[in-house]
């Protein structure tokens, strides 16, 4: 899914002036006014701006604050402040809030920004932000849009994350996974894509997502991650923090017990898949529905099917509940429950 089409068309009109060599200062305020008048740009509660997406109900950022969301959901939970020269993958970098926030907290970050919409990158050049690190990102975007393909500490990849991931050098300490919600666009939430991300992470790497979706967390488990939950910001459910190979002394908060059960033994836990990294959202959803049906049939045949309601209430075989009492992380619990389920 992309930002709103009309918004993209408006931005493109102003971008053409930039491409002809006109100074952005001449028109950036007009662009902002134009987007605001069409209700396509929204001022969030911290004063920073967000764009409406293709689906009018979903904004690119939370109304509590575009920059606030980036700091509280991505930058602080990643703990990058304490890292020496963190290497960051900013997936779906958009306007660049997450990269700006990362640099604000640690000026030694090296960042690969991956974004498939040129107009969103350009919009960043026209906005004001309270952090001076915005200028670093703006310079990088401007040079990139002017054709500078050289590599530096901050790099931009203008393409689908699924093709970018294969060519990135990797060894990331932090991955910001900031795609639109999986309910509307599942392409970056599949087991297969997340496996590629996993391969590109350093052993101590951590992936952060605002999404707490069950099939997404299930896909992370299948891709090899140790999943955990962070604080909630502006919504009921907590963010997802997924580690590649956490050190034994790291405190890993478990996801809610109901979520562990849903992922492990219910059809809700069937993840999204995209084996060749080329399916559309609709195809991914259709295939998942089919896989859920087959899984349910198998469970019924084995006499091990539980309704979602009963899984949530814990009205299931005691053996599963006993596993949840063990001193394990959520991924270990889920894998053990699946072992017992035997499907
Ligand atoms: C929820 S917004 C993220 C906001 C962003 N982090 C920021 O600071 O502005 C999702 C972004 O992902 C981009 N996007 C959507 N699908 C993508 C894909 N398959 N690969 C790369 N970028 C994608 C959209 O164009 C949009 O800018």
Short mmCIF file of C-alpha atoms and ligand atoms in Angstrom, two decimals:
data_model
loop_
_atom_site.label_atom_id
_atom_site.label_comp_id
_atom_site.label_asym_id
_atom_site.label_seq_id
_atom_site.Cartn_x
_atom_site.Cartn_y
_atom_site.Cartn_z
CA UNK A 1 0.00 0.00 0.00
CA UNK A 2 1.14 3.51 -0.77
CA UNK A 3 0.34 6.98 0.49
CA UNK A 4 -2.83 8.54 -0.95
CA UNK A 5 -2.83 8.78 -4.76
CA UNK A 6 -4.13 12.35 -4.92
CA UNK A 7 -1.47 13.40 -2.39
CA UNK A 8 1.21 11.78 -4.56
CA UNK A 9 -0.09 13.64 -7.63
CA UNK A 10 0.02 16.96 -5.78
CA UNK A 11 3.55 16.34 -4.50
CA UNK A 12 4.64 15.28 -8.00
CA UNK A 13 3.51 18.64 -9.38
CA UNK A 14 5.87 20.47 -7.00
CA UNK A 15 8.61 17.92 -7.44
CA UNK A 16 8.70 18.74 -11.14
CA UNK A 17 9.72 22.28 -10.21
CA UNK A 18 12.53 20.93 -8.03
CA UNK A 19 13.65 18.69 -10.90
CA UNK A 20 13.84 21.77 -13.14
CA UNK A 21 16.24 23.29 -10.63
CA UNK A 22 13.92 25.63 -8.72
CA UNK A 23 14.73 26.35 -5.07
CA UNK A 24 12.41 24.34 -2.75
CA UNK A 25 12.00 27.41 -0.52
CA UNK A 26 10.01 29.06 -3.35
CA UNK A 27 7.16 26.57 -3.12
CA UNK A 28 7.38 24.28 -0.08
CA UNK A 29 4.83 26.28 1.93
CA UNK A 30 2.41 26.15 -1.03
CA UNK A 31 2.80 22.38 -1.22
CA UNK A 32 2.01 22.01 2.48
CA UNK A 33 -1.02 24.32 2.19
CA UNK A 34 -2.22 22.45 -0.88
CA UNK A 35 -2.05 19.08 0.91
CA UNK A 36 -3.68 20.47 4.07
CA UNK A 37 -6.51 22.01 2.06
CA UNK A 38 -7.21 18.61 0.52
CA UNK A 39 -7.13 16.97 3.99
CA UNK A 40 -4.27 14.78 2.79
CA UNK A 41 -1.64 16.08 5.18
CA UNK A 42 -2.54 15.91 8.88
CA UNK A 43 -0.93 17.80 11.75
CA UNK A 44 -0.49 15.32 14.61
CA UNK A 45 -0.63 16.15 18.33
CA UNK A 46 3.11 16.86 18.62
CA UNK A 47 2.96 19.35 15.74
CA UNK A 48 4.66 17.12 13.16
CA UNK A 49 2.90 16.07 9.97
CA UNK A 50 1.68 12.79 8.52
CA UNK A 51 0.12 11.80 5.20
CA UNK A 52 -3.11 9.95 4.52
CA UNK A 53 -2.62 6.53 2.91
CA UNK A 54 -4.38 4.90 -0.04
CA UNK A 55 -6.92 3.68 2.48
CA UNK A 56 -8.31 6.91 3.92
CA UNK A 57 -8.71 5.48 7.44
CA UNK A 58 -5.01 4.71 7.82
CA UNK A 59 -2.50 7.50 8.30
CA UNK A 60 1.22 7.00 7.86
CA UNK A 61 1.71 7.77 11.56
CA UNK A 62 -0.23 7.81 14.78
CA UNK A 63 -2.29 10.92 15.63
CA UNK A 64 -0.44 11.13 18.97
CA UNK A 65 2.53 12.51 17.03
CA UNK A 66 4.51 11.37 14.01
CA UNK A 67 7.84 12.16 15.64
CA UNK A 68 6.67 11.06 19.09
CA UNK A 69 5.62 7.71 17.66
CA UNK A 70 9.02 7.25 16.09
CA UNK A 71 10.87 8.04 19.32
CA UNK A 72 8.64 6.06 21.67
CA UNK A 73 7.82 3.06 19.48
CA UNK A 74 11.08 2.64 17.62
CA UNK A 75 14.11 4.59 18.81
CA UNK A 76 13.89 4.20 22.60
CA UNK A 77 12.85 0.49 22.59
CA UNK A 78 15.75 -0.31 20.23
CA UNK A 79 18.21 0.89 22.87
CA UNK A 80 20.42 2.32 20.11
CA UNK A 81 21.56 5.13 22.39
CA UNK A 82 23.86 2.69 24.21
CA UNK A 83 25.31 1.19 21.00
CA UNK A 84 28.70 2.21 19.65
CA UNK A 85 28.14 2.59 15.90
CA UNK A 86 24.74 1.02 15.36
CA UNK A 87 23.88 -0.11 11.87
CA UNK A 88 20.21 0.44 11.19
CA UNK A 89 17.80 -0.79 8.56
CA UNK A 90 14.93 1.72 8.32
CA UNK A 91 12.33 -0.29 6.41
CA UNK A 92 9.55 1.86 4.94
CA UNK A 93 11.48 4.97 5.86
CA UNK A 94 8.85 7.35 4.44
CA UNK A 95 9.36 10.94 5.55
CA UNK A 96 12.31 9.74 7.62
CA UNK A 97 11.11 10.26 11.19
CA UNK A 98 12.67 7.03 12.44
CA UNK A 99 16.07 7.81 10.93
CA UNK A 100 15.94 11.38 12.23
CA UNK A 101 15.00 10.12 15.70
CA UNK A 102 17.80 7.52 15.58
CA UNK A 103 20.41 10.18 14.72
CA UNK A 104 19.06 12.45 17.44
CA UNK A 105 19.68 9.72 20.00
CA UNK A 106 22.95 8.48 18.53
CA UNK A 107 24.84 10.59 16.02
CA UNK A 108 27.05 7.61 15.07
CA UNK A 109 24.24 5.63 13.47
CA UNK A 110 24.81 4.19 10.02
CA UNK A 111 21.47 3.89 8.28
CA UNK A 112 20.04 2.17 5.20
CA UNK A 113 16.65 3.72 4.40
CA UNK A 114 14.31 1.66 2.22
CA UNK A 115 11.26 3.37 0.75
CA UNK A 116 9.32 2.68 -2.43
CA UNK A 117 7.65 6.07 -2.91
CA UNK A 118 9.82 8.89 -4.25
CA UNK A 119 7.21 11.56 -3.51
CA UNK A 120 7.23 10.76 0.22
CA UNK A 121 11.00 11.21 0.30
CA UNK A 122 10.59 14.54 -1.46
CA UNK A 123 7.91 15.66 1.00
CA UNK A 124 10.48 15.39 3.78
CA UNK A 125 12.47 18.18 2.09
CA UNK A 126 9.47 20.49 2.39
CA UNK A 127 8.60 19.92 6.06
CA UNK A 128 9.94 21.53 9.23
CA UNK A 129 10.88 19.35 12.18
CA UNK A 130 12.06 20.15 15.68
CA UNK A 131 15.23 18.01 15.46
CA UNK A 132 18.25 19.43 13.65
CA UNK A 133 19.17 15.91 12.49
CA UNK A 134 16.40 16.41 9.93
CA UNK A 135 18.96 18.46 7.99
CA UNK A 136 21.27 15.43 7.69
CA UNK A 137 18.42 13.33 6.29
CA UNK A 138 17.24 16.18 4.06
CA UNK A 139 20.74 16.59 2.56
CA UNK A 140 20.92 12.88 1.89
CA UNK A 141 17.47 12.76 0.26
CA UNK A 142 18.17 15.88 -1.81
CA UNK A 143 21.48 14.49 -3.11
CA UNK A 144 19.83 11.16 -3.83
CA UNK A 145 16.99 12.78 -5.79
CA UNK A 146 19.58 14.78 -7.72
CA UNK A 147 21.19 11.54 -8.82
CA UNK A 148 23.99 11.07 -6.29
CA UNK A 149 24.37 7.28 -6.09
CA UNK A 150 27.48 7.26 -3.90
CA UNK A 151 27.40 5.26 -0.67
CA UNK A 152 27.93 6.82 2.74
CA UNK A 153 26.82 6.33 6.35
CA UNK A 154 23.25 7.07 5.30
CA UNK A 155 21.98 5.37 2.17
CA UNK A 156 18.65 5.43 0.40
CA UNK A 157 17.12 2.52 -1.50
CA UNK A 158 14.12 3.60 -3.53
CA UNK A 159 12.39 0.26 -4.09
CA UNK A 160 10.17 -2.46 -2.69
CA UNK A 161 11.64 -3.78 0.55
CA UNK A 162 11.37 -7.31 -0.90
CA UNK A 163 13.86 -6.61 -3.67
CA UNK A 164 16.04 -4.31 -1.57
CA UNK A 165 16.56 -6.87 1.20
CA UNK A 166 18.43 -9.25 -1.11
CA UNK A 167 21.04 -6.70 -2.13
CA UNK A 168 21.65 -5.01 1.22
CA UNK A 169 24.98 -5.74 2.83
CA UNK A 170 23.39 -6.33 6.23
CA UNK A 171 24.83 -6.91 9.71
CA UNK A 172 22.14 -4.66 11.14
CA UNK A 173 22.00 -4.09 14.87
CA UNK A 174 18.55 -2.53 14.62
CA UNK A 175 15.71 -2.96 12.13
CA UNK A 176 12.81 -0.51 12.17
CA UNK A 177 9.92 -2.36 10.53
CA UNK A 178 7.40 0.41 9.83
CA UNK A 179 5.14 -0.85 7.05
CA UNK A 180 1.43 -0.08 6.81
CA UNK A 181 -0.71 -2.45 8.88
CA UNK A 182 -0.66 -6.13 7.84
CA UNK A 183 -4.46 -6.15 7.59
CA UNK A 184 -4.12 -3.74 4.65
CA UNK A 185 -0.73 -4.72 3.25
CA UNK A 186 0.83 -7.99 4.37
CA UNK A 187 3.73 -8.12 1.90
CA UNK A 188 6.41 -7.15 4.43
CA UNK A 189 4.91 -9.29 7.22
CA UNK A 190 5.48 -12.73 5.68
CA UNK A 191 7.64 -15.57 7.02
CA UNK A 192 9.67 -15.45 3.81
CA UNK A 193 10.44 -11.74 3.90
CA UNK A 194 11.20 -11.82 7.62
CA UNK A 195 13.59 -14.74 7.06
CA UNK A 196 15.55 -12.53 4.65
CA UNK A 197 15.60 -9.72 7.21
CA UNK A 198 16.78 -12.20 9.87
CA UNK A 199 19.70 -13.25 7.66
CA UNK A 200 20.76 -9.62 7.28
CA UNK A 201 20.85 -8.92 11.02
CA UNK A 202 23.83 -9.05 13.29
CA UNK A 203 23.71 -11.71 15.99
CA UNK A 204 22.81 -9.08 18.60
CA UNK A 205 20.23 -7.53 16.26
CA UNK A 206 16.76 -6.40 17.26
CA UNK A 207 13.72 -5.78 15.05
CA UNK A 208 11.04 -3.35 16.20
CA UNK A 209 7.50 -3.02 14.86
CA UNK A 210 4.47 -1.11 16.11
CA UNK A 211 2.32 -4.05 14.98
CA UNK A 212 1.19 -6.71 17.45
CA UNK A 213 -0.69 -8.73 14.84
CA UNK A 214 -0.91 -12.46 15.64
CA UNK A 215 0.01 -13.75 12.13
CA UNK A 216 2.95 -11.31 12.04
CA UNK A 217 4.28 -12.47 15.41
CA UNK A 218 3.75 -16.04 14.28
CA UNK A 219 5.75 -15.32 11.12
CA UNK A 220 8.57 -13.89 13.26
CA UNK A 221 8.67 -17.11 15.30
CA UNK A 222 8.80 -19.22 12.14
CA UNK A 223 11.56 -16.99 10.73
CA UNK A 224 13.68 -17.73 13.81
CA UNK A 225 13.16 -14.64 16.00
CA UNK A 226 12.74 -14.58 19.79
CA UNK A 227 9.64 -12.44 20.14
CA UNK A 228 8.76 -10.14 22.98
CA UNK A 229 6.47 -7.25 23.75
CA UNK A 230 7.32 -3.63 24.50
CA UNK A 231 5.19 -0.89 26.03
CA UNK A 232 2.08 0.29 24.27
CA UNK A 233 2.10 3.84 22.93
CA UNK A 234 -1.20 5.49 22.01
CA UNK A 235 -3.01 2.15 21.68
CA UNK A 236 -3.99 -0.84 23.81
CA UNK A 237 -1.53 -3.46 22.61
CA UNK A 238 2.23 -3.26 23.03
CA UNK A 239 4.77 -3.03 20.23
CA UNK A 240 6.71 -6.07 19.01
CA UNK A 241 10.41 -6.43 19.81
CA UNK A 242 12.06 -9.41 18.12
CA UNK A 243 15.63 -10.54 18.76
CA UNK A 244 17.90 -12.63 16.61
CA UNK A 245 20.04 -14.14 19.33
CA UNK A 246 19.64 -12.25 22.60
CA UNK A 247 22.37 -12.54 25.22
CA UNK A 248 21.29 -14.70 28.20
CA UNK A 249 21.33 -11.70 30.56
CA UNK A 250 18.82 -9.71 28.48
CA UNK A 251 15.44 -9.36 30.11
CA UNK A 252 12.85 -10.46 27.58
CA UNK A 253 9.23 -9.60 28.31
CA UNK A 254 6.79 -12.21 27.13
CA UNK A 255 3.87 -11.41 24.87
CA UNK A 256 0.40 -11.88 26.46
CA UNK A 257 -0.43 -15.49 27.37
CA UNK A 258 -3.51 -15.49 25.10
CA UNK A 259 -1.32 -14.40 22.17
CA UNK A 260 1.13 -17.25 22.83
CA UNK A 261 -1.75 -19.73 22.74
CA UNK A 262 -3.33 -18.19 19.64
CA UNK A 263 -0.02 -18.31 17.75
CA UNK A 264 0.80 -21.86 18.86
CA UNK A 265 -2.41 -23.82 18.57
CA UNK A 266 -5.15 -21.85 16.82
CA UNK A 267 -5.78 -21.18 13.14
CA UNK A 268 -5.40 -17.43 13.86
CA UNK A 269 -1.70 -18.21 14.29
CA UNK A 270 -1.26 -19.28 10.66
CA UNK A 271 1.28 -16.76 9.34
CA UNK A 272 1.45 -14.84 6.06
CA UNK A 273 3.58 -16.45 3.34
CA UNK A 274 5.19 -15.24 0.11
CA UNK A 275 7.69 -17.94 -0.98
CA UNK A 276 9.10 -16.06 -3.98
CA UNK A 277 8.62 -12.57 -2.51
CA UNK A 278 6.35 -11.52 -5.34
CA UNK A 279 2.72 -12.03 -4.27
CA UNK A 280 0.16 -9.27 -3.92
CA UNK A 281 -1.53 -8.58 -0.58
CA UNK A 282 -4.73 -10.19 -1.86
CA UNK A 283 -2.90 -13.37 -2.92
CA UNK A 284 -1.16 -13.60 0.46
CA UNK A 285 -4.48 -13.28 2.30
CA UNK A 286 -6.21 -15.80 0.01
CA UNK A 287 -3.42 -18.36 0.50
CA UNK A 288 -3.47 -17.84 4.26
CA UNK A 289 -7.22 -18.42 4.40
CA UNK A 290 -6.70 -21.66 2.50
CA UNK A 291 -3.88 -22.74 4.85
CA UNK A 292 -6.12 -21.96 7.84
CA UNK A 293 -8.82 -24.19 6.41
CA UNK A 294 -6.43 -27.13 5.87
CA UNK A 295 -4.95 -26.66 9.35
CA UNK A 296 -8.42 -26.66 10.94
CA UNK A 297 -9.33 -29.84 9.07
CA UNK A 298 -6.18 -31.59 10.32
CA UNK A 299 -6.81 -30.48 13.90
CA UNK A 300 -10.41 -31.71 13.72
CA UNK A 301 -9.27 -35.09 12.41
CA UNK A 302 -6.79 -35.41 15.28
CA UNK A 303 -9.37 -34.24 17.82
CA UNK A 304 -7.14 -31.26 18.74
CA UNK A 305 -9.15 -28.37 17.37
CA UNK A 306 -10.00 -25.56 19.80
CA UNK A 307 -12.14 -22.57 18.89
CA UNK A 308 -10.46 -19.17 19.06
CA UNK A 309 -12.76 -18.32 21.98
CA UNK A 310 -11.66 -21.37 23.98
CA UNK A 311 -7.99 -20.75 23.19
CA UNK A 312 -8.36 -17.20 24.47
CA UNK A 313 -10.14 -18.38 27.64
CA UNK A 314 -7.56 -21.09 28.24
CA UNK A 315 -10.21 -23.85 27.89
CA UNK A 316 -7.66 -26.20 26.35
CA UNK A 317 -5.65 -29.27 27.37
CA UNK A 318 -3.79 -28.58 30.66
CA UNK A 319 -0.50 -29.67 29.07
CA UNK A 320 -0.44 -26.42 27.07
CA UNK A 321 -1.15 -24.31 30.14
CA UNK A 322 1.63 -26.07 32.07
CA UNK A 323 4.14 -25.10 29.38
CA UNK A 324 3.14 -21.48 29.82
CA UNK A 325 4.17 -21.68 33.49
CA UNK A 326 7.79 -22.55 32.57
CA UNK A 327 10.60 -20.02 32.77
CA UNK A 328 10.96 -19.69 28.98
CA UNK A 329 10.64 -16.90 26.45
CA UNK A 330 7.52 -16.66 24.27
CA UNK A 331 9.16 -18.23 21.21
CA UNK A 332 10.27 -21.25 23.28
CA UNK A 333 6.78 -21.59 24.79
CA UNK A 334 5.12 -21.43 21.36
CA UNK A 335 7.49 -24.00 19.86
CA UNK A 336 6.95 -26.39 22.79
CA UNK A 337 3.16 -26.05 22.54
CA UNK A 338 3.35 -26.79 18.83
CA UNK A 339 5.45 -29.87 19.53
CA UNK A 340 2.67 -31.20 21.75
CA UNK A 341 0.00 -30.23 19.22
CA UNK A 342 1.95 -32.44 16.81
CA UNK A 343 0.72 -30.97 13.51
C1 LIG B 1 3.53 3.56 7.81
S1 LIG B 1 4.48 4.44 6.65
C2 LIG B 1 6.03 4.59 7.47
C3 LIG B 1 6.37 5.98 7.89
C4 LIG B 1 7.83 6.29 7.96
N1 LIG B 1 8.61 5.43 8.79
C5 LIG B 1 8.14 7.75 8.27
O1 LIG B 1 8.97 8.05 9.13
O2 LIG B 1 7.52 8.59 7.64
C6 LIG B 1 4.82 3.20 5.43
C7 LIG B 1 5.77 3.63 4.33
O3 LIG B 1 6.16 2.44 3.64
C8 LIG B 1 6.22 2.67 2.24
N2 LIG B 1 6.04 1.33 1.63
C9 LIG B 1 4.89 0.64 1.45
N3 LIG B 1 5.14 -0.57 0.93
C10 LIG B 1 6.48 -0.67 0.80
C11 LIG B 1 7.34 -1.69 0.32
N4 LIG B 1 6.85 -2.87 -0.12
N5 LIG B 1 8.67 -1.46 0.31
C12 LIG B 1 9.17 -0.28 0.75
N6 LIG B 1 8.40 0.73 1.22
C13 LIG B 1 7.07 0.53 1.26
C14 LIG B 1 5.12 3.67 1.98
O4 LIG B 1 5.36 4.40 0.81
C15 LIG B 1 5.18 4.54 3.26
O5 LIG B 1 6.02 5.63 3.07
#
